[in-house]
PDB file of C-alpha atoms in Angstrom:
ATOM      1  CA  ASP A  89      95.107  55.322 -58.718  1.00 68.00           C
ATOM      2  CA  VAL A  90      96.968  53.936 -61.681  1.00 63.00           C
ATOM      3  CA  LYS A  91      95.870  55.507 -64.887  1.00 90.00           C
ATOM      4  CA  VAL A  92      96.310  54.135 -68.359  1.00 96.00           C
ATOM      5  CA  THR A  93      94.785  56.456 -70.904  1.00 96.00           C
ATOM      6  CA  GLN A  94      94.165  55.735 -74.572  1.00 96.00           C
ATOM      7  CA  SER A  95      93.845  58.748 -76.811  1.00 92.00           C
ATOM      8  CA  SER A  96      90.611  57.754 -78.547  1.00 92.00           C
ATOM      9  CA  ARG A  97      87.571  55.762 -77.524  1.00 94.00           C
ATOM     10  CA  TYR A  98      86.278  55.312 -81.082  1.00 96.00           C
ATOM     11  CA  LEU A  99      88.025  55.667 -84.434  1.00 97.00           C
ATOM     12  CA  VAL A 100      86.817  55.181 -87.994  1.00 97.00           C
ATOM     13  CA  LYS A 101      89.498  55.014 -90.685  1.00 97.00           C
ATOM     14  CA  ARG A 102      89.617  54.188 -94.368  1.00 97.00           C
ATOM     15  CA  THR A 103      91.420  51.213 -95.863  1.00 98.00           C
ATOM     16  CA  GLY A 104      95.040  52.080 -96.584  1.00 97.00           C
ATOM     17  CA  GLU A 105      95.271  54.918 -94.068  1.00 97.00           C
ATOM     18  CA  LYS A 106      98.101  55.080 -91.553  1.00 97.00           C
ATOM     19  CA  VAL A 107      96.608  54.908 -88.073  1.00 97.00           C
ATOM     20  CA  PHE A 108      98.161  55.888 -84.754  1.00 97.00           C
ATOM     21  CA  LEU A 109      96.816  54.666 -81.427  1.00 98.00           C
ATOM     22  CA  GLU A 110      98.346  56.376 -78.412  1.00 97.00           C
ATOM     23  CA  CYS A 111      98.602  55.164 -74.830  1.00 97.00           C
ATOM     24  CA  VAL A 112      99.954  56.959 -71.769  1.00 98.00           C
ATOM     25  CA  GLN A 113     100.474  55.602 -68.239  1.00 97.00           C
ATOM     26  CA  ASP A 114     101.314  57.544 -65.107  1.00 95.00           C
ATOM     27  CA  MET A 115     102.726  54.849 -62.819  1.00 91.00           C
ATOM     28  CA  ASP A 116     106.310  54.687 -64.086  1.00 92.00           C
ATOM     29  CA  HIS A 117     105.718  51.108 -65.278  1.00 92.00           C
ATOM     30  CA  GLU A 118     108.515  49.480 -67.241  1.00 92.00           C
ATOM     31  CA  ASN A 119     106.259  47.204 -69.287  1.00 93.00           C
ATOM     32  CA  MET A 120     103.646  48.327 -71.767  1.00 95.00           C
ATOM     33  CA  PHE A 121     101.459  46.185 -74.008  1.00 95.00           C
ATOM     34  CA  TRP A 122      99.098  46.386 -76.949  1.00 97.00           C
ATOM     35  CA  TYR A 123      96.397  43.740 -77.306  1.00 96.00           C
ATOM     36  CA  ARG A 124      93.489  43.324 -79.615  1.00 97.00           C
ATOM     37  CA  GLN A 125      90.281  41.931 -78.197  1.00 95.00           C
ATOM     38  CA  ASP A 126      87.964  39.942 -80.463  1.00 93.00           C
ATOM     39  CA  PRO A 127      84.945  37.839 -79.476  1.00 88.00           C
ATOM     40  CA  GLY A 128      85.882  34.205 -79.087  1.00 85.00           C
ATOM     41  CA  LEU A 129      89.593  34.937 -79.421  1.00 89.00           C
ATOM     42  CA  GLY A 130      90.167  36.792 -76.168  1.00 89.00           C
ATOM     43  CA  LEU A 131      93.101  39.151 -75.827  1.00 92.00           C
ATOM     44  CA  ARG A 132      95.887  38.585 -78.291  1.00 93.00           C
ATOM     45  CA  LEU A 133      99.210  40.260 -77.745  1.00 93.00           C
ATOM     46  CA  ILE A 134     100.359  42.410 -80.648  1.00 96.00           C
ATOM     47  CA  TYR A 135     103.538  43.957 -79.246  1.00 96.00           C
ATOM     48  CA  PHE A 136     105.034  44.703 -75.870  1.00 93.00           C
ATOM     49  CA  SER A 137     107.829  46.870 -74.589  1.00 94.00           C
ATOM     50  CA  TYR A 138     109.851  46.379 -71.414  1.00 91.00           C
ATOM     51  CA  ASP A 139     111.820  49.605 -71.624  1.00 92.00           C
ATOM     52  CA  VAL A 140     112.170  52.797 -73.613  1.00 93.00           C
ATOM     53  CA  LYS A 141     113.000  52.089 -77.260  1.00 91.00           C
ATOM     54  CA  MET A 142     112.713  48.340 -76.618  1.00 92.00           C
ATOM     55  CA  LYS A 143     109.999  46.288 -78.263  1.00 94.00           C
ATOM     56  CA  GLU A 144     109.136  42.653 -78.689  1.00 93.00           C
ATOM     57  CA  LYS A 145     106.691  41.012 -81.062  1.00 94.00           C
ATOM     58  CA  GLY A 146     103.711  39.335 -79.552  1.00 92.00           C
ATOM     59  CA  ASP A 147     101.547  36.678 -81.150  1.00 90.00           C
ATOM     60  CA  ILE A 148     100.035  38.764 -83.971  1.00 95.00           C
ATOM     61  CA  PRO A 149     102.464  41.554 -84.967  1.00 96.00           C
ATOM     62  CA  GLU A 150     101.799  41.436 -88.727  1.00 96.00           C
ATOM     63  CA  GLY A 151     100.504  44.727 -90.073  1.00 96.00           C
ATOM     64  CA  TYR A 152     101.442  46.618 -86.900  1.00 98.00           C
ATOM     65  CA  SER A 153     104.424  48.486 -85.539  1.00 97.00           C
ATOM     66  CA  VAL A 154     105.053  50.278 -82.241  1.00 97.00           C
ATOM     67  CA  SER A 155     107.033  53.145 -80.855  1.00 97.00           C
ATOM     68  CA  ARG A 156     108.213  53.854 -77.319  1.00 97.00           C
ATOM     69  CA  GLU A 157     110.276  57.011 -77.181  1.00 96.00           C
ATOM     70  CA  LYS A 158     109.317  57.875 -73.597  1.00 96.00           C
ATOM     71  CA  LYS A 159     108.683  55.562 -70.685  1.00 96.00           C
ATOM     72  CA  GLU A 160     105.111  56.702 -70.186  1.00 97.00           C
ATOM     73  CA  ARG A 161     103.977  56.516 -73.812  1.00 97.00           C
ATOM     74  CA  PHE A 162     103.482  53.534 -76.124  1.00 97.00           C
ATOM     75  CA  SER A 163     102.110  53.991 -79.614  1.00 97.00           C
ATOM     76  CA  LEU A 164     100.603  51.396 -81.921  1.00 98.00           C
ATOM     77  CA  ILE A 165     100.843  52.093 -85.640  1.00 98.00           C
ATOM     78  CA  LEU A 166      98.852  50.473 -88.406  1.00 97.00           C
ATOM     79  CA  GLU A 167     100.981  51.197 -91.449  1.00 94.00           C
ATOM     80  CA  SER A 168      98.172  50.607 -93.944  1.00 97.00           C
ATOM     81  CA  ALA A 169      94.863  49.869 -92.276  1.00 97.00           C
ATOM     82  CA  SER A 170      92.814  46.946 -93.544  1.00 97.00           C
ATOM     83  CA  THR A 171      89.278  45.840 -92.767  1.00 97.00           C
ATOM     84  CA  ASN A 172      90.536  42.784 -90.860  1.00 97.00           C
ATOM     85  CA  GLN A 173      92.118  45.158 -88.362  1.00 98.00           C
ATOM     86  CA  THR A 174      88.703  46.327 -87.246  1.00 98.00           C
ATOM     87  CA  SER A 175      88.753  45.462 -83.548  1.00 98.00           C
ATOM     88  CA  MET A 176      88.937  46.673 -79.961  1.00 97.00           C
ATOM     89  CA  TYR A 177      92.493  47.624 -79.045  1.00 98.00           C
ATOM     90  CA  LEU A 178      93.598  47.565 -75.410  1.00 97.00           C
ATOM     91  CA  CYS A 179      96.726  49.111 -73.982  1.00 97.00           C
ATOM     92  CA  ALA A 180      98.121  47.921 -70.638  1.00 95.00           C
ATOM     93  CA  SER A 181     101.111  48.562 -68.412  1.00 94.00           C
ATOM     94  CA  SER A 182     102.793  46.755 -65.529  1.00 91.00           C
ATOM     95  CA  TYR A 183     105.884  46.678 -63.390  1.00 87.00           C
ATOM     96  CA  ARG A 184     108.599  44.315 -64.572  1.00 82.00           C
ATOM     97  CA  GLY A 185     109.258  42.747 -61.186  1.00 74.00           C
ATOM     98  CA  GLY A 186     107.322  42.225 -57.989  1.00 69.00           C
ATOM     99  CA  ASN A 187     103.653  42.851 -58.609  1.00 74.00           C
ATOM    100  CA  THR A 188     103.206  42.318 -62.347  1.00 81.00           C
ATOM    101  CA  GLU A 189      99.482  43.062 -62.367  1.00 87.00           C
ATOM    102  CA  ALA A 190      98.517  44.629 -65.694  1.00 90.00           C
ATOM    103  CA  PHE A 191      96.521  47.875 -65.669  1.00 93.00           C
ATOM    104  CA  PHE A 192      94.369  48.535 -68.692  1.00 96.00           C
ATOM    105  CA  GLY A 193      93.188  51.505 -70.650  1.00 96.00           C
ATOM    106  CA  GLN A 194      89.553  51.945 -71.586  1.00 95.00           C
ATOM    107  CA  GLY A 195      90.089  50.576 -75.079  1.00 96.00           C
ATOM    108  CA  THR A 196      89.886  52.009 -78.592  1.00 97.00           C
ATOM    109  CA  ARG A 197      87.209  50.640 -80.899  1.00 97.00           C
ATOM    110  CA  LEU A 198      88.723  50.912 -84.379  1.00 98.00           C
ATOM    111  CA  THR A 199      86.594  50.452 -87.466  1.00 98.00           C
ATOM    112  CA  VAL A 200      88.308  50.293 -90.848  1.00 98.00           C
ATOM    113  CA  VAL A 201      85.973  50.894 -93.775  1.00 97.00           C
TER     114      VAL A 201
ATOM    115  CA  ALA B 220     105.268  27.382 -75.842  1.00 79.00           C
ATOM    116  CA  GLN B 221     103.429  29.627 -73.450  1.00 86.00           C
ATOM    117  CA  ARG B 222      99.698  29.234 -73.633  1.00 91.00           C
ATOM    118  CA  VAL B 223      96.566  29.824 -71.569  1.00 94.00           C
ATOM    119  CA  THR B 224      93.491  27.746 -72.322  1.00 96.00           C
ATOM    120  CA  GLN B 225      89.965  28.498 -71.170  1.00 96.00           C
ATOM    121  CA  PRO B 226      87.826  25.683 -72.575  1.00 95.00           C
ATOM    122  CA  GLU B 227      84.423  27.283 -71.996  1.00 95.00           C
ATOM    123  CA  LYS B 228      83.380  30.327 -74.008  1.00 94.00           C
ATOM    124  CA  LEU B 229      80.096  30.659 -72.142  1.00 96.00           C
ATOM    125  CA  LEU B 230      79.021  29.474 -68.725  1.00 97.00           C
ATOM    126  CA  SER B 231      75.444  29.953 -67.589  1.00 97.00           C
ATOM    127  CA  VAL B 232      74.371  29.214 -63.988  1.00 97.00           C
ATOM    128  CA  PHE B 233      71.485  30.086 -61.737  1.00 97.00           C
ATOM    129  CA  LYS B 234      71.844  32.559 -58.895  1.00 97.00           C
ATOM    130  CA  GLY B 235      73.029  30.760 -55.773  1.00 97.00           C
ATOM    131  CA  ALA B 236      74.602  27.882 -57.688  1.00 97.00           C
ATOM    132  CA  PRO B 237      78.326  27.112 -57.489  1.00 97.00           C
ATOM    133  CA  VAL B 238      80.463  28.240 -60.384  1.00 97.00           C
ATOM    134  CA  GLU B 239      83.839  27.075 -61.662  1.00 97.00           C
ATOM    135  CA  LEU B 240      85.658  28.715 -64.559  1.00 98.00           C
ATOM    136  CA  LYS B 241      88.419  26.532 -65.889  1.00 97.00           C
ATOM    137  CA  CYS B 242      91.920  27.637 -66.827  1.00 97.00           C
ATOM    138  CA  ASN B 243      94.913  25.556 -67.893  1.00 97.00           C
ATOM    139  CA  TYR B 244      98.326  26.918 -68.737  1.00 96.00           C
ATOM    140  CA  SER B 245     101.495  25.840 -70.448  1.00 94.00           C
ATOM    141  CA  TYR B 246     104.767  27.387 -69.270  1.00 90.00           C
ATOM    142  CA  SER B 247     108.140  25.837 -68.501  1.00 86.00           C
ATOM    143  CA  GLY B 248     109.143  28.416 -65.899  1.00 84.00           C
ATOM    144  CA  SER B 249     107.631  29.487 -62.603  1.00 83.00           C
ATOM    145  CA  PRO B 250     104.221  30.945 -63.502  1.00 85.00           C
ATOM    146  CA  GLU B 251     102.490  33.964 -62.094  1.00 89.00           C
ATOM    147  CA  LEU B 252      98.775  33.560 -62.728  1.00 92.00           C
ATOM    148  CA  PHE B 253      95.892  35.983 -62.606  1.00 94.00           C
ATOM    149  CA  TRP B 254      92.185  36.213 -63.155  1.00 96.00           C
ATOM    150  CA  TYR B 255      90.924  39.435 -64.750  1.00 96.00           C
ATOM    151  CA  VAL B 256      87.305  40.474 -65.088  1.00 97.00           C
ATOM    152  CA  GLN B 257      85.514  42.842 -67.449  1.00 96.00           C
ATOM    153  CA  TYR B 258      82.066  44.003 -66.424  1.00 96.00           C
ATOM    154  CA  SER B 259      79.778  45.540 -69.028  1.00 93.00           C
ATOM    155  CA  ARG B 260      81.102  48.903 -70.234  1.00 90.00           C
ATOM    156  CA  GLN B 261      84.037  48.837 -67.826  1.00 93.00           C
ATOM    157  CA  ARG B 262      87.726  48.373 -68.417  1.00 93.00           C
ATOM    158  CA  LEU B 263      89.458  45.088 -67.789  1.00 95.00           C
ATOM    159  CA  GLN B 264      90.636  44.826 -64.194  1.00 94.00           C
ATOM    160  CA  LEU B 265      92.394  42.398 -61.916  1.00 94.00           C
ATOM    161  CA  LEU B 266      90.178  40.067 -59.900  1.00 95.00           C
ATOM    162  CA  LEU B 267      92.832  38.050 -58.117  1.00 92.00           C
ATOM    163  CA  ARG B 268      96.354  36.716 -58.414  1.00 90.00           C
ATOM    164  CA  HIS B 269      97.612  33.353 -57.207  1.00 86.00           C
ATOM    165  CA  ILE B 270     100.423  34.788 -55.102  1.00 80.00           C
ATOM    166  CA  SER B 271      97.944  36.649 -52.895  1.00 81.00           C
ATOM    167  CA  ARG B 272      95.964  33.513 -52.066  1.00 78.00           C
ATOM    168  CA  GLU B 273      92.996  35.680 -51.131  1.00 84.00           C
ATOM    169  CA  SER B 274      89.279  35.632 -51.792  1.00 85.00           C
ATOM    170  CA  ILE B 275      87.903  38.550 -53.787  1.00 88.00           C
ATOM    171  CA  LYS B 276      84.124  39.034 -54.109  1.00 92.00           C
ATOM    172  CA  GLY B 277      83.774  35.443 -52.901  1.00 93.00           C
ATOM    173  CA  PHE B 278      86.000  34.062 -55.676  1.00 95.00           C
ATOM    174  CA  THR B 279      89.037  31.906 -55.032  1.00 94.00           C
ATOM    175  CA  ALA B 280      91.550  30.226 -57.312  1.00 94.00           C
ATOM    176  CA  ASP B 281      94.191  27.663 -56.464  1.00 88.00           C
ATOM    177  CA  LEU B 282      97.268  27.037 -58.532  1.00 90.00           C
ATOM    178  CA  ASN B 283      97.722  23.322 -59.222  1.00 90.00           C
ATOM    179  CA  LYS B 284     101.176  22.909 -60.733  1.00 88.00           C
ATOM    180  CA  GLY B 285     100.730  19.190 -61.245  1.00 90.00           C
ATOM    181  CA  GLU B 286      97.659  19.697 -63.409  1.00 91.00           C
ATOM    182  CA  THR B 287      98.862  23.110 -64.670  1.00 93.00           C
ATOM    183  CA  SER B 288      95.495  24.572 -63.754  1.00 95.00           C
ATOM    184  CA  PHE B 289      94.220  27.720 -62.077  1.00 96.00           C
ATOM    185  CA  HIS B 290      90.458  27.324 -61.923  1.00 97.00           C
ATOM    186  CA  LEU B 291      88.289  30.138 -60.541  1.00 97.00           C
ATOM    187  CA  LYS B 292      85.562  29.139 -58.092  1.00 96.00           C
ATOM    188  CA  LYS B 293      82.709  30.698 -56.194  1.00 97.00           C
ATOM    189  CA  PRO B 294      80.316  28.680 -54.021  1.00 97.00           C
ATOM    190  CA  PHE B 295      77.228  30.848 -54.592  1.00 97.00           C
ATOM    191  CA  ALA B 296      76.984  32.891 -57.786  1.00 97.00           C
ATOM    192  CA  GLN B 297      75.348  36.325 -57.763  1.00 97.00           C
ATOM    193  CA  GLU B 298      73.755  38.188 -60.668  1.00 97.00           C
ATOM    194  CA  GLU B 299      76.401  40.898 -60.392  1.00 96.00           C
ATOM    195  CA  ASP B 300      79.059  38.269 -61.161  1.00 97.00           C
ATOM    196  CA  SER B 301      77.892  38.226 -64.779  1.00 98.00           C
ATOM    197  CA  ALA B 302      80.921  39.374 -66.764  1.00 97.00           C
ATOM    198  CA  MET B 303      83.751  38.286 -69.016  1.00 97.00           C
ATOM    199  CA  TYR B 304      86.544  36.485 -67.168  1.00 97.00           C
ATOM    200  CA  TYR B 305      90.080  36.075 -68.469  1.00 97.00           C
ATOM    201  CA  CYS B 306      92.819  33.882 -67.087  1.00 96.00           C
ATOM    202  CA  ALA B 307      96.315  35.308 -67.603  1.00 94.00           C
ATOM    203  CA  LEU B 308      99.914  34.180 -67.279  1.00 92.00           C
ATOM    204  CA  SER B 309     102.840  36.496 -66.589  1.00 88.00           C
ATOM    205  CA  THR B 310     106.160  35.103 -67.783  1.00 81.00           C
ATOM    206  CA  GLY B 311     109.144  36.201 -65.754  1.00 73.00           C
ATOM    207  CA  GLY B 312     107.830  39.714 -65.221  1.00 66.00           C
ATOM    208  CA  PHE B 313     107.785  40.560 -68.900  1.00 76.00           C
ATOM    209  CA  LYS B 314     105.060  39.274 -71.151  1.00 82.00           C
ATOM    210  CA  THR B 315     101.487  38.731 -69.993  1.00 87.00           C
ATOM    211  CA  ILE B 316      99.360  36.436 -72.112  1.00 89.00           C
ATOM    212  CA  PHE B 317      95.636  35.823 -71.827  1.00 92.00           C
ATOM    213  CA  GLY B 318      93.193  33.063 -72.530  1.00 93.00           C
ATOM    214  CA  ALA B 319      90.229  33.434 -74.861  1.00 93.00           C
ATOM    215  CA  GLY B 320      87.931  34.316 -71.982  1.00 95.00           C
ATOM    216  CA  THR B 321      84.758  32.845 -70.499  1.00 96.00           C
ATOM    217  CA  ARG B 322      81.517  34.776 -70.398  1.00 96.00           C
ATOM    218  CA  LEU B 323      79.698  34.039 -67.156  1.00 98.00           C
ATOM    219  CA  PHE B 324      75.963  34.599 -67.154  1.00 97.00           C
ATOM    220  CA  VAL B 325      74.167  34.301 -63.821  1.00 97.00           C
ATOM    221  CA  LYS B 326      70.426  33.840 -64.205  1.00 96.00           C
ATOM    222  CA  ALA B 327      67.925  35.059 -61.630  1.00 93.00           C
TER     223      ALA B 327
END
């Protein structure tokens, strides 16, 4: 079974803190993604990476950065957390070619106070 | 621009009634389309993909390139179908983008 694991299920952080969300996959997938999930807005792509050290901005990259130093790990960084970044964050991974089905982590519910 | 549109935020049907969740896409290349489902307290998972042309849990979806649509259909809804459904577009094996989602509620 493919496993995508996010380091935390729930996080509460203060405004202005630097926040790290970690994601690890065990299927040797080339692609990895970070989305935020908000009611009525669906899944919005923050950043994605198609290879180690490669990253591309998604639709809402402002206020976020990412790091992919190893193929299996993709980190999302909130440089200075703000209350409007309170959301559910989903990590996903997929192959680049062939079957591009995305496999998701369990999600991290981040609350910024 | 690449875009996935799901016009209905909420769809409520009675058990045994037919259900259709609408999805339209915008993409200049050759699309790969998916339906994902999220049941309560579970992670998002694939329901079906257009390439497979299969029926999963009684659901089917046909890609209509002329209308740029990929609607999800089931002839007889069941209570256990109640969930959040997302239509998704994979662009050339790289980016995957999602629609806003439709919450399906099947009433007894």
